[in-house]
Coordinates of C-alpha atoms in Angstrom, one line a residue:
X294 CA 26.3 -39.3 -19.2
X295 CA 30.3 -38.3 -18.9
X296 CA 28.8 -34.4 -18.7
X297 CA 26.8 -35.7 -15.9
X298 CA 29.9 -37.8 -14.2
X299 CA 32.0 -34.7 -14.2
X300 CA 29.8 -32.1 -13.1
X301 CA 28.1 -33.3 -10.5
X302 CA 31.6 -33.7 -8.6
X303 CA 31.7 -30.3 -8.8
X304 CA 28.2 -29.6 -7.8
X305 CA 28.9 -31.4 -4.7
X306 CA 31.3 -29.6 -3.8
X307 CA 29.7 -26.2 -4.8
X308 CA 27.6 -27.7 -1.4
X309 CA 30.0 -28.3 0.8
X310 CA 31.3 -25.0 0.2
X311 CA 28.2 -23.2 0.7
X312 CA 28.3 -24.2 4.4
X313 CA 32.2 -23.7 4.5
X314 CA 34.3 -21.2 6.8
X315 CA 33.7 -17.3 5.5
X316 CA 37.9 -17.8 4.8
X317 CA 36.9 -20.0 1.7
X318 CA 34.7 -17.3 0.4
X319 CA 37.5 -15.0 0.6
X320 CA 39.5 -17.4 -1.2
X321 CA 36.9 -17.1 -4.0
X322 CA 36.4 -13.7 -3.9
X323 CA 40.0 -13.1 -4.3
X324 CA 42.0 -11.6 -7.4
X325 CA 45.3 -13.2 -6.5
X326 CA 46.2 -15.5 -9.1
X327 CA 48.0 -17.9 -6.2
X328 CA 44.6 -18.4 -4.7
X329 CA 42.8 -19.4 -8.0
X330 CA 41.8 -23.1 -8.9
X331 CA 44.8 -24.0 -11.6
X332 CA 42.7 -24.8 -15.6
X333 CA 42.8 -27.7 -17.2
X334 CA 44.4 -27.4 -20.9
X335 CA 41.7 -27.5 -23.8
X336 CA 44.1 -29.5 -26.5
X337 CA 42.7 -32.6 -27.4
X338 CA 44.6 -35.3 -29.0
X339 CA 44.4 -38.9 -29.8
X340 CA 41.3 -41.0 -30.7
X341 CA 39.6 -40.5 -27.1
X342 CA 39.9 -36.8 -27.9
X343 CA 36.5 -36.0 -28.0
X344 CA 35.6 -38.1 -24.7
X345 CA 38.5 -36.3 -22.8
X346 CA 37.2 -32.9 -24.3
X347 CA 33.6 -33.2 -22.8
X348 CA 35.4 -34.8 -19.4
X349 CA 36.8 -31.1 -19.4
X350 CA 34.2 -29.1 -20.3
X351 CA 32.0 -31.3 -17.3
X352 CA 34.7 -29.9 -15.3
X353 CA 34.7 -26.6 -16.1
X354 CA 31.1 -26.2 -16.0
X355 CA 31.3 -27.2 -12.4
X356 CA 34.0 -25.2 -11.4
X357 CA 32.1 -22.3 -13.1
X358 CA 29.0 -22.9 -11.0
X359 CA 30.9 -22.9 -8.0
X360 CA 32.9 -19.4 -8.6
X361 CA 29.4 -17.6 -9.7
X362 CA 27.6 -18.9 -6.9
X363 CA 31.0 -17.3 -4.6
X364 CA 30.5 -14.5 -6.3
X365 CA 27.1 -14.2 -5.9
X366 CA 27.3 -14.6 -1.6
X367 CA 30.7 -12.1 -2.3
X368 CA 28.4 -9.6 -3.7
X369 CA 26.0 -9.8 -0.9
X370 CA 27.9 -9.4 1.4
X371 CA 29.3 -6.1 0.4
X372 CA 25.8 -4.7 -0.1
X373 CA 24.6 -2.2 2.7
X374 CA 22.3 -3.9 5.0
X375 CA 18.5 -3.0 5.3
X376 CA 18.2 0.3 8.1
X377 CA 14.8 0.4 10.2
X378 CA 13.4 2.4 13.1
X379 CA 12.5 1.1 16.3
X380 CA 8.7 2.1 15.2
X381 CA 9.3 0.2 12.0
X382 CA 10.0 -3.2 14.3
X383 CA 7.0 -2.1 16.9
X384 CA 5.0 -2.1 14.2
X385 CA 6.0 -5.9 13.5
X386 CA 4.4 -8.1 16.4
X387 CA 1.8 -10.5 15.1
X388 CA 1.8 -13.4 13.4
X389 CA -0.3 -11.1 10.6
X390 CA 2.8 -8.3 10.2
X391 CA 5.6 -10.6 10.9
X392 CA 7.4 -11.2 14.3
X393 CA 10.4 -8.7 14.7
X394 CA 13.2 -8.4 17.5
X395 CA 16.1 -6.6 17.9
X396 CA 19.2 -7.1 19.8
X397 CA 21.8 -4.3 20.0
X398 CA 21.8 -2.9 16.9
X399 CA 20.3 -6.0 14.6
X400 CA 16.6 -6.6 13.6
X401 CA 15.6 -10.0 13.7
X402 CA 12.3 -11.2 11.9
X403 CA 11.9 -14.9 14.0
X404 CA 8.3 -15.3 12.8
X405 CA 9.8 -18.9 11.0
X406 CA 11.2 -19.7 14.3
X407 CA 8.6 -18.6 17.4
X408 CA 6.8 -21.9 16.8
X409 CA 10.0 -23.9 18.1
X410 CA 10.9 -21.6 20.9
X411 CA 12.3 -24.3 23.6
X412 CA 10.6 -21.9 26.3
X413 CA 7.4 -22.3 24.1
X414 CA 6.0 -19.7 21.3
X415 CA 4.1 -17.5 24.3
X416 CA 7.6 -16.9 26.1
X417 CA 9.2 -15.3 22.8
X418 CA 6.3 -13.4 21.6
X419 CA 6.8 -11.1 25.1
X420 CA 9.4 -9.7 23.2
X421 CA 7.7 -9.4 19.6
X422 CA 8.0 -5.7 18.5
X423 CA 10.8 -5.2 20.8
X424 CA 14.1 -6.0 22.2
X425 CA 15.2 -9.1 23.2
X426 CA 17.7 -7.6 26.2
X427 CA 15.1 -8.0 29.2
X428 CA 14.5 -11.5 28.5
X429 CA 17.9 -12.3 27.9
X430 CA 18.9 -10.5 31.1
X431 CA 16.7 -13.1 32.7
X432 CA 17.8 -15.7 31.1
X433 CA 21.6 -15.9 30.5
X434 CA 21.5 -19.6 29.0
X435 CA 20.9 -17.6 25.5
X436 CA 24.3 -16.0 25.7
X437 CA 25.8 -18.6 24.4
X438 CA 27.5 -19.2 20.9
X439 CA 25.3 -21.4 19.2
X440 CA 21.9 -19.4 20.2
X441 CA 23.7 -16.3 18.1
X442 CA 24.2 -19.0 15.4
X443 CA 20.4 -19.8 15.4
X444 CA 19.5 -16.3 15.6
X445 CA 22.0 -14.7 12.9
X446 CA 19.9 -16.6 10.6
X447 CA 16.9 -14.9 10.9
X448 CA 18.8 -11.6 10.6
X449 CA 16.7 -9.2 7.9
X450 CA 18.9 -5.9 9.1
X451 CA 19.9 -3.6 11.2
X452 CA 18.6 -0.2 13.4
X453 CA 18.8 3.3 12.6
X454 CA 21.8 5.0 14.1
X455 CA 19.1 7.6 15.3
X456 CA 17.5 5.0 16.9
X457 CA 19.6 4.2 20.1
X458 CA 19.6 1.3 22.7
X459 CA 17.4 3.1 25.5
X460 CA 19.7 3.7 28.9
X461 CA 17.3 1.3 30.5
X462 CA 18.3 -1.5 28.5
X463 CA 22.3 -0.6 29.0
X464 CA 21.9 -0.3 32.9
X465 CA 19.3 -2.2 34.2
X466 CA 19.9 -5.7 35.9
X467 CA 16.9 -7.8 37.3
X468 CA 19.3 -9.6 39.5
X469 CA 21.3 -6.7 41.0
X470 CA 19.7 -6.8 44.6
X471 CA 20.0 -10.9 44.9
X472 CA 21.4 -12.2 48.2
X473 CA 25.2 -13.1 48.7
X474 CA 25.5 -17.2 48.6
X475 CA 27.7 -19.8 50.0
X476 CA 31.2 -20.1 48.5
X477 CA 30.8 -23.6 49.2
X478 CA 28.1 -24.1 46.9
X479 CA 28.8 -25.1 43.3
X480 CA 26.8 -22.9 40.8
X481 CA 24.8 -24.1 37.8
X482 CA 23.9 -20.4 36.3
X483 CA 24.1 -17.6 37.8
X484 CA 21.4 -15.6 36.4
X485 CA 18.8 -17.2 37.3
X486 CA 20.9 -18.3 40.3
X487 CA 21.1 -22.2 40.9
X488 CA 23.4 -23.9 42.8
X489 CA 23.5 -27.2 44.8
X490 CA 26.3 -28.7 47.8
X491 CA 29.4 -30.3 46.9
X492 CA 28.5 -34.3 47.6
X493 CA 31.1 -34.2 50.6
X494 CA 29.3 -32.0 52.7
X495 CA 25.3 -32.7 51.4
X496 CA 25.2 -35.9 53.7
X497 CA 27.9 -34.6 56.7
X498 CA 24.0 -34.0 58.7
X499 CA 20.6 -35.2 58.2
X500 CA 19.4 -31.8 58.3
X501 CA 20.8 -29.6 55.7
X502 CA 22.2 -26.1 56.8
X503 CA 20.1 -23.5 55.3
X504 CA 23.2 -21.7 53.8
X505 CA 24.7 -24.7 51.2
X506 CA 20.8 -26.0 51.1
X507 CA 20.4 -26.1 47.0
X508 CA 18.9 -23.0 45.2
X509 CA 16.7 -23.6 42.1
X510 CA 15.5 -20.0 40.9
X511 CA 13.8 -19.1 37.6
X512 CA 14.1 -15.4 38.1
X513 CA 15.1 -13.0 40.0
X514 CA 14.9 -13.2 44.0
X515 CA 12.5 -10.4 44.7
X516 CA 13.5 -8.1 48.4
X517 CA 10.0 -7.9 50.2
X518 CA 9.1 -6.3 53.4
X519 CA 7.9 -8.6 56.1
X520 CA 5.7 -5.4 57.3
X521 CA 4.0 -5.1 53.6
X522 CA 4.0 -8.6 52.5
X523 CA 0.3 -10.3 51.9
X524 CA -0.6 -13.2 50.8
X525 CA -4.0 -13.2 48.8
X526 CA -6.0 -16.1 48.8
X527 CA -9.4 -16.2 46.8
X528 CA -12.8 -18.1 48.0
X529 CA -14.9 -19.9 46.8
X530 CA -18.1 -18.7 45.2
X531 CA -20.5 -17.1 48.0
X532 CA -17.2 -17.7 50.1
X533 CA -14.4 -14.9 51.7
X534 CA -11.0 -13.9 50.4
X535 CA -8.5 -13.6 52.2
X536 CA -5.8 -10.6 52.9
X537 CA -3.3 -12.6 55.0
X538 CA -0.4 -10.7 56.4
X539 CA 2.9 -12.5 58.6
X540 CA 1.3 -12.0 61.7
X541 CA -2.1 -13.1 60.3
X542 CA -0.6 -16.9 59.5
X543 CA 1.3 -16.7 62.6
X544 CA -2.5 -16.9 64.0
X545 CA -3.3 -20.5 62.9
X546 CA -1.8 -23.4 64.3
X547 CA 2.3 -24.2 63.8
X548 CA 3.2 -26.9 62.2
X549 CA 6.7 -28.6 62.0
X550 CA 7.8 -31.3 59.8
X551 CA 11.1 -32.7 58.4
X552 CA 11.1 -32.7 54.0
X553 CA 13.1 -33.3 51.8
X554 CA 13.0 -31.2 48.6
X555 CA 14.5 -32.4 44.9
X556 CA 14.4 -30.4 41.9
X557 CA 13.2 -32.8 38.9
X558 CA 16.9 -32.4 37.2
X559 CA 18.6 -33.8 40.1
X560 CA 21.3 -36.3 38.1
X561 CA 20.8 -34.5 35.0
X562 CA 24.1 -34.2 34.2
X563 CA 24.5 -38.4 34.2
X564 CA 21.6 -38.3 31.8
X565 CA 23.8 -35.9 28.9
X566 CA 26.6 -37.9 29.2
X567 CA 24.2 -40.6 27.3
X568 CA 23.1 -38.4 25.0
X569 CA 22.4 -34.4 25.0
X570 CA 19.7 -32.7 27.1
X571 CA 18.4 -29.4 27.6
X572 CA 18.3 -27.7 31.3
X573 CA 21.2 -27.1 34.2
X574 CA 24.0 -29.3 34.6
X575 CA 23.0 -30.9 38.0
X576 CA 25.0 -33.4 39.5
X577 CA 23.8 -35.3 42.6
X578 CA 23.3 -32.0 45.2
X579 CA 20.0 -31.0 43.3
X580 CA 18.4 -32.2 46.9
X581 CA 18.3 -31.4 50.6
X582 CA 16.4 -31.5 54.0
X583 CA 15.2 -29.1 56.4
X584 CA 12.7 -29.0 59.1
X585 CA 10.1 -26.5 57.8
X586 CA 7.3 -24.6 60.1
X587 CA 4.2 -22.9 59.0
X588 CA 0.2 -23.0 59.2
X589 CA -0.8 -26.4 57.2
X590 CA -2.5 -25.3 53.5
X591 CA -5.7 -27.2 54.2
X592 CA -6.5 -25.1 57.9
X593 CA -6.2 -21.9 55.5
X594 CA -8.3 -23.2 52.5
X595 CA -10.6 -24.2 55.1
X596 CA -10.6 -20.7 56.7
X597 CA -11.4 -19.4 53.0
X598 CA -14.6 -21.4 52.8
X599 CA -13.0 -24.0 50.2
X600 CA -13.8 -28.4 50.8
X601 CA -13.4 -31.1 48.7
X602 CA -15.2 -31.4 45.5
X603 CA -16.7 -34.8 43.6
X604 CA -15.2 -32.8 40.1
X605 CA -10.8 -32.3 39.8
X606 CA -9.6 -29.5 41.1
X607 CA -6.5 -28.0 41.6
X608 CA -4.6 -25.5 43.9
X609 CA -2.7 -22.8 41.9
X610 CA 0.2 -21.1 43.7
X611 CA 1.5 -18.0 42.6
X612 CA 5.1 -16.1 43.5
X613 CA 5.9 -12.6 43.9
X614 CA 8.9 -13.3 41.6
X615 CA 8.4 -12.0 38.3
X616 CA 9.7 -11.3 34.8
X617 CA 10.1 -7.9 33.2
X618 CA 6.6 -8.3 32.0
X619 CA 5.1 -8.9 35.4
X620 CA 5.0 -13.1 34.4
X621 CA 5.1 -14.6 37.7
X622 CA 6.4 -18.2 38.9
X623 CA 3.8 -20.3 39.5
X624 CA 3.0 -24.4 39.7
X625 CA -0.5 -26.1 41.1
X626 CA -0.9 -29.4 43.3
X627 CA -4.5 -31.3 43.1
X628 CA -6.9 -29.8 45.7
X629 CA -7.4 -33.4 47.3
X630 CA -3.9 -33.1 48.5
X631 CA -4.0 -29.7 49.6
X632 CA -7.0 -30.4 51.5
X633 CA -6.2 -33.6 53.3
X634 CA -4.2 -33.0 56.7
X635 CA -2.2 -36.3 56.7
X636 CA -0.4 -34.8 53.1
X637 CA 0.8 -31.9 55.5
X638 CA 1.2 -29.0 53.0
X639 CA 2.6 -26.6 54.5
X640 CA 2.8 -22.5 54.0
X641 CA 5.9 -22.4 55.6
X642 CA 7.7 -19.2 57.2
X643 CA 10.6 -21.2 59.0
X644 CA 13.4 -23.2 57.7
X645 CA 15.6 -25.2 60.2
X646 CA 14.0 -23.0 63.2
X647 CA 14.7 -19.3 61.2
X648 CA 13.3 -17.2 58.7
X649 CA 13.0 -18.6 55.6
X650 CA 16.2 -17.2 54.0
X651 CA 15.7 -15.1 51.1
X652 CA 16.5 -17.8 48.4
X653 CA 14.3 -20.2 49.5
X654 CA 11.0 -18.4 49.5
X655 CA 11.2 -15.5 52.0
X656 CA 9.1 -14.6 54.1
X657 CA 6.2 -16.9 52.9
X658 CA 6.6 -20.1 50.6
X659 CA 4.6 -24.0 49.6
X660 CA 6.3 -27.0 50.9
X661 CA 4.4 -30.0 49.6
X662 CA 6.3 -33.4 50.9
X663 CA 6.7 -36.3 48.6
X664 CA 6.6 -34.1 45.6
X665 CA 8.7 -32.7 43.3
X666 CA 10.3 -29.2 44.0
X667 CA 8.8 -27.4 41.5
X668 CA 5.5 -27.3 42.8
X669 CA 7.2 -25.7 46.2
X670 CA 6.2 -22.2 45.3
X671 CA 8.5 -19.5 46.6
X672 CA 7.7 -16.0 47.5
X673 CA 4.1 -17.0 47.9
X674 CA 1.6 -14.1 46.9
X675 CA -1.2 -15.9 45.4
X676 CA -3.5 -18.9 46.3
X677 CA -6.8 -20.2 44.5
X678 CA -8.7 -23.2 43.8
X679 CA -9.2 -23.6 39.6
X680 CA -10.9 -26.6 38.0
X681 CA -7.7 -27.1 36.0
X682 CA -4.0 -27.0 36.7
X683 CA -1.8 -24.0 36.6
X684 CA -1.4 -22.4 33.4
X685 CA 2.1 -21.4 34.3
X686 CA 4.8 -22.4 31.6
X687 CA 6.8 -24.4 34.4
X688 CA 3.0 -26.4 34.6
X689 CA 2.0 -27.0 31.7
X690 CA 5.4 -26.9 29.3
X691 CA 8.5 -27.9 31.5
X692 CA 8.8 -30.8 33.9
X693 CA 7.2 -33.3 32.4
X694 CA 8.9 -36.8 31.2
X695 CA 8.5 -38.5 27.8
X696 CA 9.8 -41.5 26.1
X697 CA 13.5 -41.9 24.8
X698 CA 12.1 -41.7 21.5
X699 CA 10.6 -38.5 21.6
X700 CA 13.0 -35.1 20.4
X701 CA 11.8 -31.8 20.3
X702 CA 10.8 -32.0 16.5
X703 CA 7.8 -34.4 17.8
X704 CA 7.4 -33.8 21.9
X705 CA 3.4 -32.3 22.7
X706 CA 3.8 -31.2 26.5
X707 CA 0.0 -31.3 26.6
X708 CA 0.3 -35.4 25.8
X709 CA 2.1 -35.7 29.1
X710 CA 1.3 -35.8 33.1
X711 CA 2.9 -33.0 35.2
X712 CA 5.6 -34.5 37.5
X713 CA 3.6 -34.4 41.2
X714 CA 5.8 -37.6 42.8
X715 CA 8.9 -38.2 42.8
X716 CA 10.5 -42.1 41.7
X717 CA 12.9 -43.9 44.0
X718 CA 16.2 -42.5 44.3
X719 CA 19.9 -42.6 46.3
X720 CA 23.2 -41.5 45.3
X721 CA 26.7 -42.1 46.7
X722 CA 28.6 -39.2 48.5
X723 CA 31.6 -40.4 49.1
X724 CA 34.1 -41.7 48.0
X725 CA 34.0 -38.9 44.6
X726 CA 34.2 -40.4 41.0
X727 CA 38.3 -40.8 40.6
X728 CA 39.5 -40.3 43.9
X729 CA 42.0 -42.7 45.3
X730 CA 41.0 -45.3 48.2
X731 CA 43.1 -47.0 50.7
X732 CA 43.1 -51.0 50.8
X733 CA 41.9 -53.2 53.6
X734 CA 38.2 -51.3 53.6
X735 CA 36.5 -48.9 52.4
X736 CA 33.4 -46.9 54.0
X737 CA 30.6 -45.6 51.1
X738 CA 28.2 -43.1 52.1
X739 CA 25.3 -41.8 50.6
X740 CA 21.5 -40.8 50.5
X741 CA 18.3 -42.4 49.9
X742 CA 14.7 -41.0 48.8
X743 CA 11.1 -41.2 47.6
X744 CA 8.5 -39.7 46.5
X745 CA 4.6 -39.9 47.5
X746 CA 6.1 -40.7 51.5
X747 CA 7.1 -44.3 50.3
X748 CA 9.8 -45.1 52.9
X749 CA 13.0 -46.5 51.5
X750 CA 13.6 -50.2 53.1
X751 CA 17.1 -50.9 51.6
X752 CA 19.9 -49.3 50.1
X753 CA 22.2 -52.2 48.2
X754 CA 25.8 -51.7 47.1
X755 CA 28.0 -53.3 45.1
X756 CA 31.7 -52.4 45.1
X757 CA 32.1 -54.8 41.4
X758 CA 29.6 -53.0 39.2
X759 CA 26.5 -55.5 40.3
X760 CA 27.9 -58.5 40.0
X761 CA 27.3 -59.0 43.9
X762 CA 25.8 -57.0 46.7
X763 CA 26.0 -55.4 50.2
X764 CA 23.3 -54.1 52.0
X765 CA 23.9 -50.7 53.5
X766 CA 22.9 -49.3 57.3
X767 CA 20.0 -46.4 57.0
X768 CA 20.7 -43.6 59.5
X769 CA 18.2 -40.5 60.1
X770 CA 14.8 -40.6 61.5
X771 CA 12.7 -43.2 61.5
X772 CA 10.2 -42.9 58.8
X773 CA 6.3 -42.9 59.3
X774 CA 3.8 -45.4 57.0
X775 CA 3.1 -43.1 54.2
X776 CA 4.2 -40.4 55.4
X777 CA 7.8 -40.8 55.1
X778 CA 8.9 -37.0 53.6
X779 CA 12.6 -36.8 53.8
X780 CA 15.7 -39.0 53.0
X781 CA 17.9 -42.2 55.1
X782 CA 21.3 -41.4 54.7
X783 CA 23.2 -44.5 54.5
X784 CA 27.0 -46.2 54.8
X785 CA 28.7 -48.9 54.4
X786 CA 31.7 -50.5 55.5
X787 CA 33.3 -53.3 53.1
X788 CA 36.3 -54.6 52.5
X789 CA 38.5 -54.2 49.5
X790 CA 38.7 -57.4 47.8
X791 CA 42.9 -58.2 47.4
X792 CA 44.1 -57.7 44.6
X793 CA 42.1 -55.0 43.5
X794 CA 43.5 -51.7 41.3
X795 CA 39.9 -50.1 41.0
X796 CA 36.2 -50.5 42.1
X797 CA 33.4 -49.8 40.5
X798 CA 30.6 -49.0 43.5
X799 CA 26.8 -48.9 42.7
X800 CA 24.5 -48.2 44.9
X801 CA 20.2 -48.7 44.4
X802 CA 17.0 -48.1 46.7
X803 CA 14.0 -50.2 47.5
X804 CA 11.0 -48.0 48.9
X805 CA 8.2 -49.9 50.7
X806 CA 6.4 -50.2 47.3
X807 CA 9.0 -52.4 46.2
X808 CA 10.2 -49.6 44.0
X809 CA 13.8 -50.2 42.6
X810 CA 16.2 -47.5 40.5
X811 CA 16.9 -48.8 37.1
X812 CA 20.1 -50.3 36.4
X813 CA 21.2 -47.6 33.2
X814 CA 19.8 -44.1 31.8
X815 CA 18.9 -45.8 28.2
X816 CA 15.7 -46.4 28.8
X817 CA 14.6 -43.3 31.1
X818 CA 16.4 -40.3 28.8
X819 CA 14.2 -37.7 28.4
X820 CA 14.7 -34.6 26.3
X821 CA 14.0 -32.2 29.3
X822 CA 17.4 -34.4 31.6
X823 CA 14.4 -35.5 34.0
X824 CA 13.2 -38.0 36.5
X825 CA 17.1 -39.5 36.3
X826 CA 17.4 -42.4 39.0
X827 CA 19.7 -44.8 37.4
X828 CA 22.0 -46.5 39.6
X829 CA 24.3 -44.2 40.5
X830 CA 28.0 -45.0 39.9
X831 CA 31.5 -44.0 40.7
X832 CA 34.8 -45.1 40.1
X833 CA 37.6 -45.0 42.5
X834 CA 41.2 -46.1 42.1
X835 CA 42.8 -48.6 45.1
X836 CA 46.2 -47.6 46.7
X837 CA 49.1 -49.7 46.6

């Protein structure tokens, strides 16, 4: 029992140090005398003697298993790491021979690791065999410090000197040709590029201008000529495809209608505050309005030969926007709401009266009101009607919502819905989180919006943190039954209650369902940072 007591101290230690700072295994390592643990002496004396004596050995024994198992990693880290050829890690790409990567000069085996693969187990396997570098490129979120970490563990050795990093992989950049953007607009990642408005200028006009309109991209922006471009939609069986060119959809009839588009992470960034999240950092400019113009989905579908069917089926969008293996974008929306012409889905070609800029879909892209903006397919290049959704990662593995208590040890994408609508939502504008207010009155603006055309009815505010209430003024267009596709901009005038240092202004939407925003993000936190409509909230400080 006391050889127990005073080695297992020691042992304990011996564990804390194995995930210690690579300076403490110097310090092991090392033949300075200073930097050695100092020994107990071995005399015994007195009648506990023999009690003491075995205290010490106990403590010796554990110090000894420490400074072998030091030396042990010491050695191993001196020894020459493993050398393989590029064939040698081709040759490794199944599940059967083991999964190797490479990046720079390092092999990688990742076969432990491909089944937990945020981006899912298909997405990592593109690179299986191979380098990592064109996916990376793609995707700069893995350029970070703790996806090394992660990595570096799976680390078996390293390339061939012979064997070096082909010029393509040093030179070439996916994103090189992407368009010049807004200085205004504040930038989530740059490769892919995402970027939303600052709050003070998103609600300064109902219609958003098409330059600080937010960009959600998951690759690169592809350059295509107007002249060239087709769009390729399949028929039916005993039906006709379809080779349309610009000129082609200018044919059918124009329609024009006002939407507003949010990206499922609008908020996000309220949402990690509570607890951590995976995706962009939005704040509250993941959103905007235009007035969009194009031939109406359901007049082409018709034109292919397609109608509504008694079985589900869906409509599968596909964009000309593509990774390094030719993966393209690409999201589906049920074929009953493509079909029917009072949903309006549009295959738009004009934003705000122009072009659709480059970032937002030139010269053909899906606008599909009351529904979330990842089913807006840009760069459009491919319609057909399957019996089943998309198989397109962002369909069937990303924007979807699970309970708070599901983590990504236990979430099963296939368990959940796709997000199609969009839940009640607003967000105050101004005045920004901190800023300083004058006394007498304050004026709080903001935006308002639903999903599914649900009109919003009410905007409250409450300048104390919901203890009371003001009901705010809607501005914008006045919103059809059903069919009410973009936001109300609101204000409100109020007081300042005397006195007051500080306010603490909510604000909350009604839609015409009777809809309301949750009061706090604790019981809608997803994983994934979606579907976040808490109240929103900011604090402001009152002048003297």
């Amino acid at each position: 029992m006391l050889l127990h007591r005073a080695v297992i101290p020691h042992l304990r230690q011996a564990c804390r140090l194995k995930s210690a700072p690579s300076r403490l295994y110097i310090r092991a390592c090392s033949t300075d005398d200073s930097l050695q643990p100092q020994c107990p002496s071995l005399a015994f004396s007195g009648d506990n003697s023999s009690t003491r004596g075995w205290k010490v050995m106990g403590t010796l024994l554990g110090l000894g298993a420490v400074l072998a198992y030091h030396d042990h990693r010491c050695r191993a880290t001196q020894e020459s790491p493993h050398v393989y050829t590029r064939e040698e890690v081709r040759s490794h790409s199944s599940p059967e021979t083991r999964i190797w990567v490479t990046l720079g000069c390092e092999v990688f085996d990742v076969t432990e690791f491909v089944d937990l693969h945020p981006g899912g187990p298909s997405k990592l396997m593109l690179a299986a065999g191979g380098p990592l570098e064109p996916f990376w490129a793609l995707y700069a979120v893995h350029n970070q410090p703790h996806v090394r970490e992660m990595l570096a563990q799976y680390k078996i050795g390293e390339l061939s000197p012979e064997d070096k990093v082909p010029s393509t992989l040093k030179t070439s950049d996916p994103y090189i040709d992407d368009p010049v953007r807004h200085p205004a607009l504040k930038v989530n990642s740059q490769r892919p590029f995402n970027a939303e408005p600052p709050p003070e200028l998103l609600t300064e006009n109902y219609i958003t201008p098409n330059p600080i309109f937010f960009t959600r991209n998951h690759l690169p922006v592809p350059n295509l000529d107007p002249e060239t471009y087709r769009l390729h939609v399949v028929g039916p069986p005993g039906g006709q495809s379809l080779c349309l060119s610009l000129d082609d959809l200018y044919k059918f009839p124009k329609h024009e209608i006002t939407v507003t588009l949010q990206c499922a992470g609008n908020r996000r960034s309220e949402m990690t505050q509570f607890k951590e999240v995976r995706g962009l950092e939005w704040n509250i400019g993941a959103i905007s309005t235009a007035r969009w113009a194009g031939a109406r989905l359901c007049d082409v579908l018709a034109k292919a030969g397609h109608q509504l069917c008694e079985t589900e089926a869906h409509v599968c969008f596909e964009g000309l926007d593509s990774d390094p293996t030719g993966t393209a974008y690409g999201a589906s929306i049920p074929l009953a709401r493509a079909m029917d012409p009072e949903a309006e889905v549009l295959l738009a070609y004009e934003m705000n009266g122009q072009p659709l800029p480059r970032d937002h879909g030139f010269p053909v892209r899906v606008v599909v009101p009351g529904v979330v903006g990842a089913r807006h397919v840009k760069w459009l290049g491919k319609v057909s009607v399957e019996p089943e959704e998309s198989y397109s990662h962002w369909q069937r593995r990303d924007y979807k919502g699970f309970s708070p208590s599901v983590d990504w040890d236990t979430v099963d994408f296939d368990s959940a819905p796709s997000i199609q609508e969009l839940p009640v939502q607003s967000a105050i504008t101004e005045p920004k989180d901190g800023e300083t207010v004058q006394s007498g009155e304050v004026t709080i603006k903001g935006y308002a919006w639903s999903g599914g055309g649900r009109a919003v009815v009410r905007v409250d505010v409450s300048l104390d943190g919901g203890l009371t209430w003001h009901v705010a003024e809607l501005d914008g267009e006045e919103q059809r039954p059903r069919k009410a596709w973009a936001w109300r901009l609101w204000q409100l005038q109020a007081p300042v209650p005397a006195g007051r240092k500080e306010l603490n202004i909510v604000c909350k939407a009604v839609d015409d369902s009777y809809n309301v925003q949750p009061d706090t993000v604790a019981p809608i936190w997803n994983l994934r940072g979606v579907l976040s409509n808490a109240w929103h909230r900011v604090h402001v400080h009152v002048a003297p």
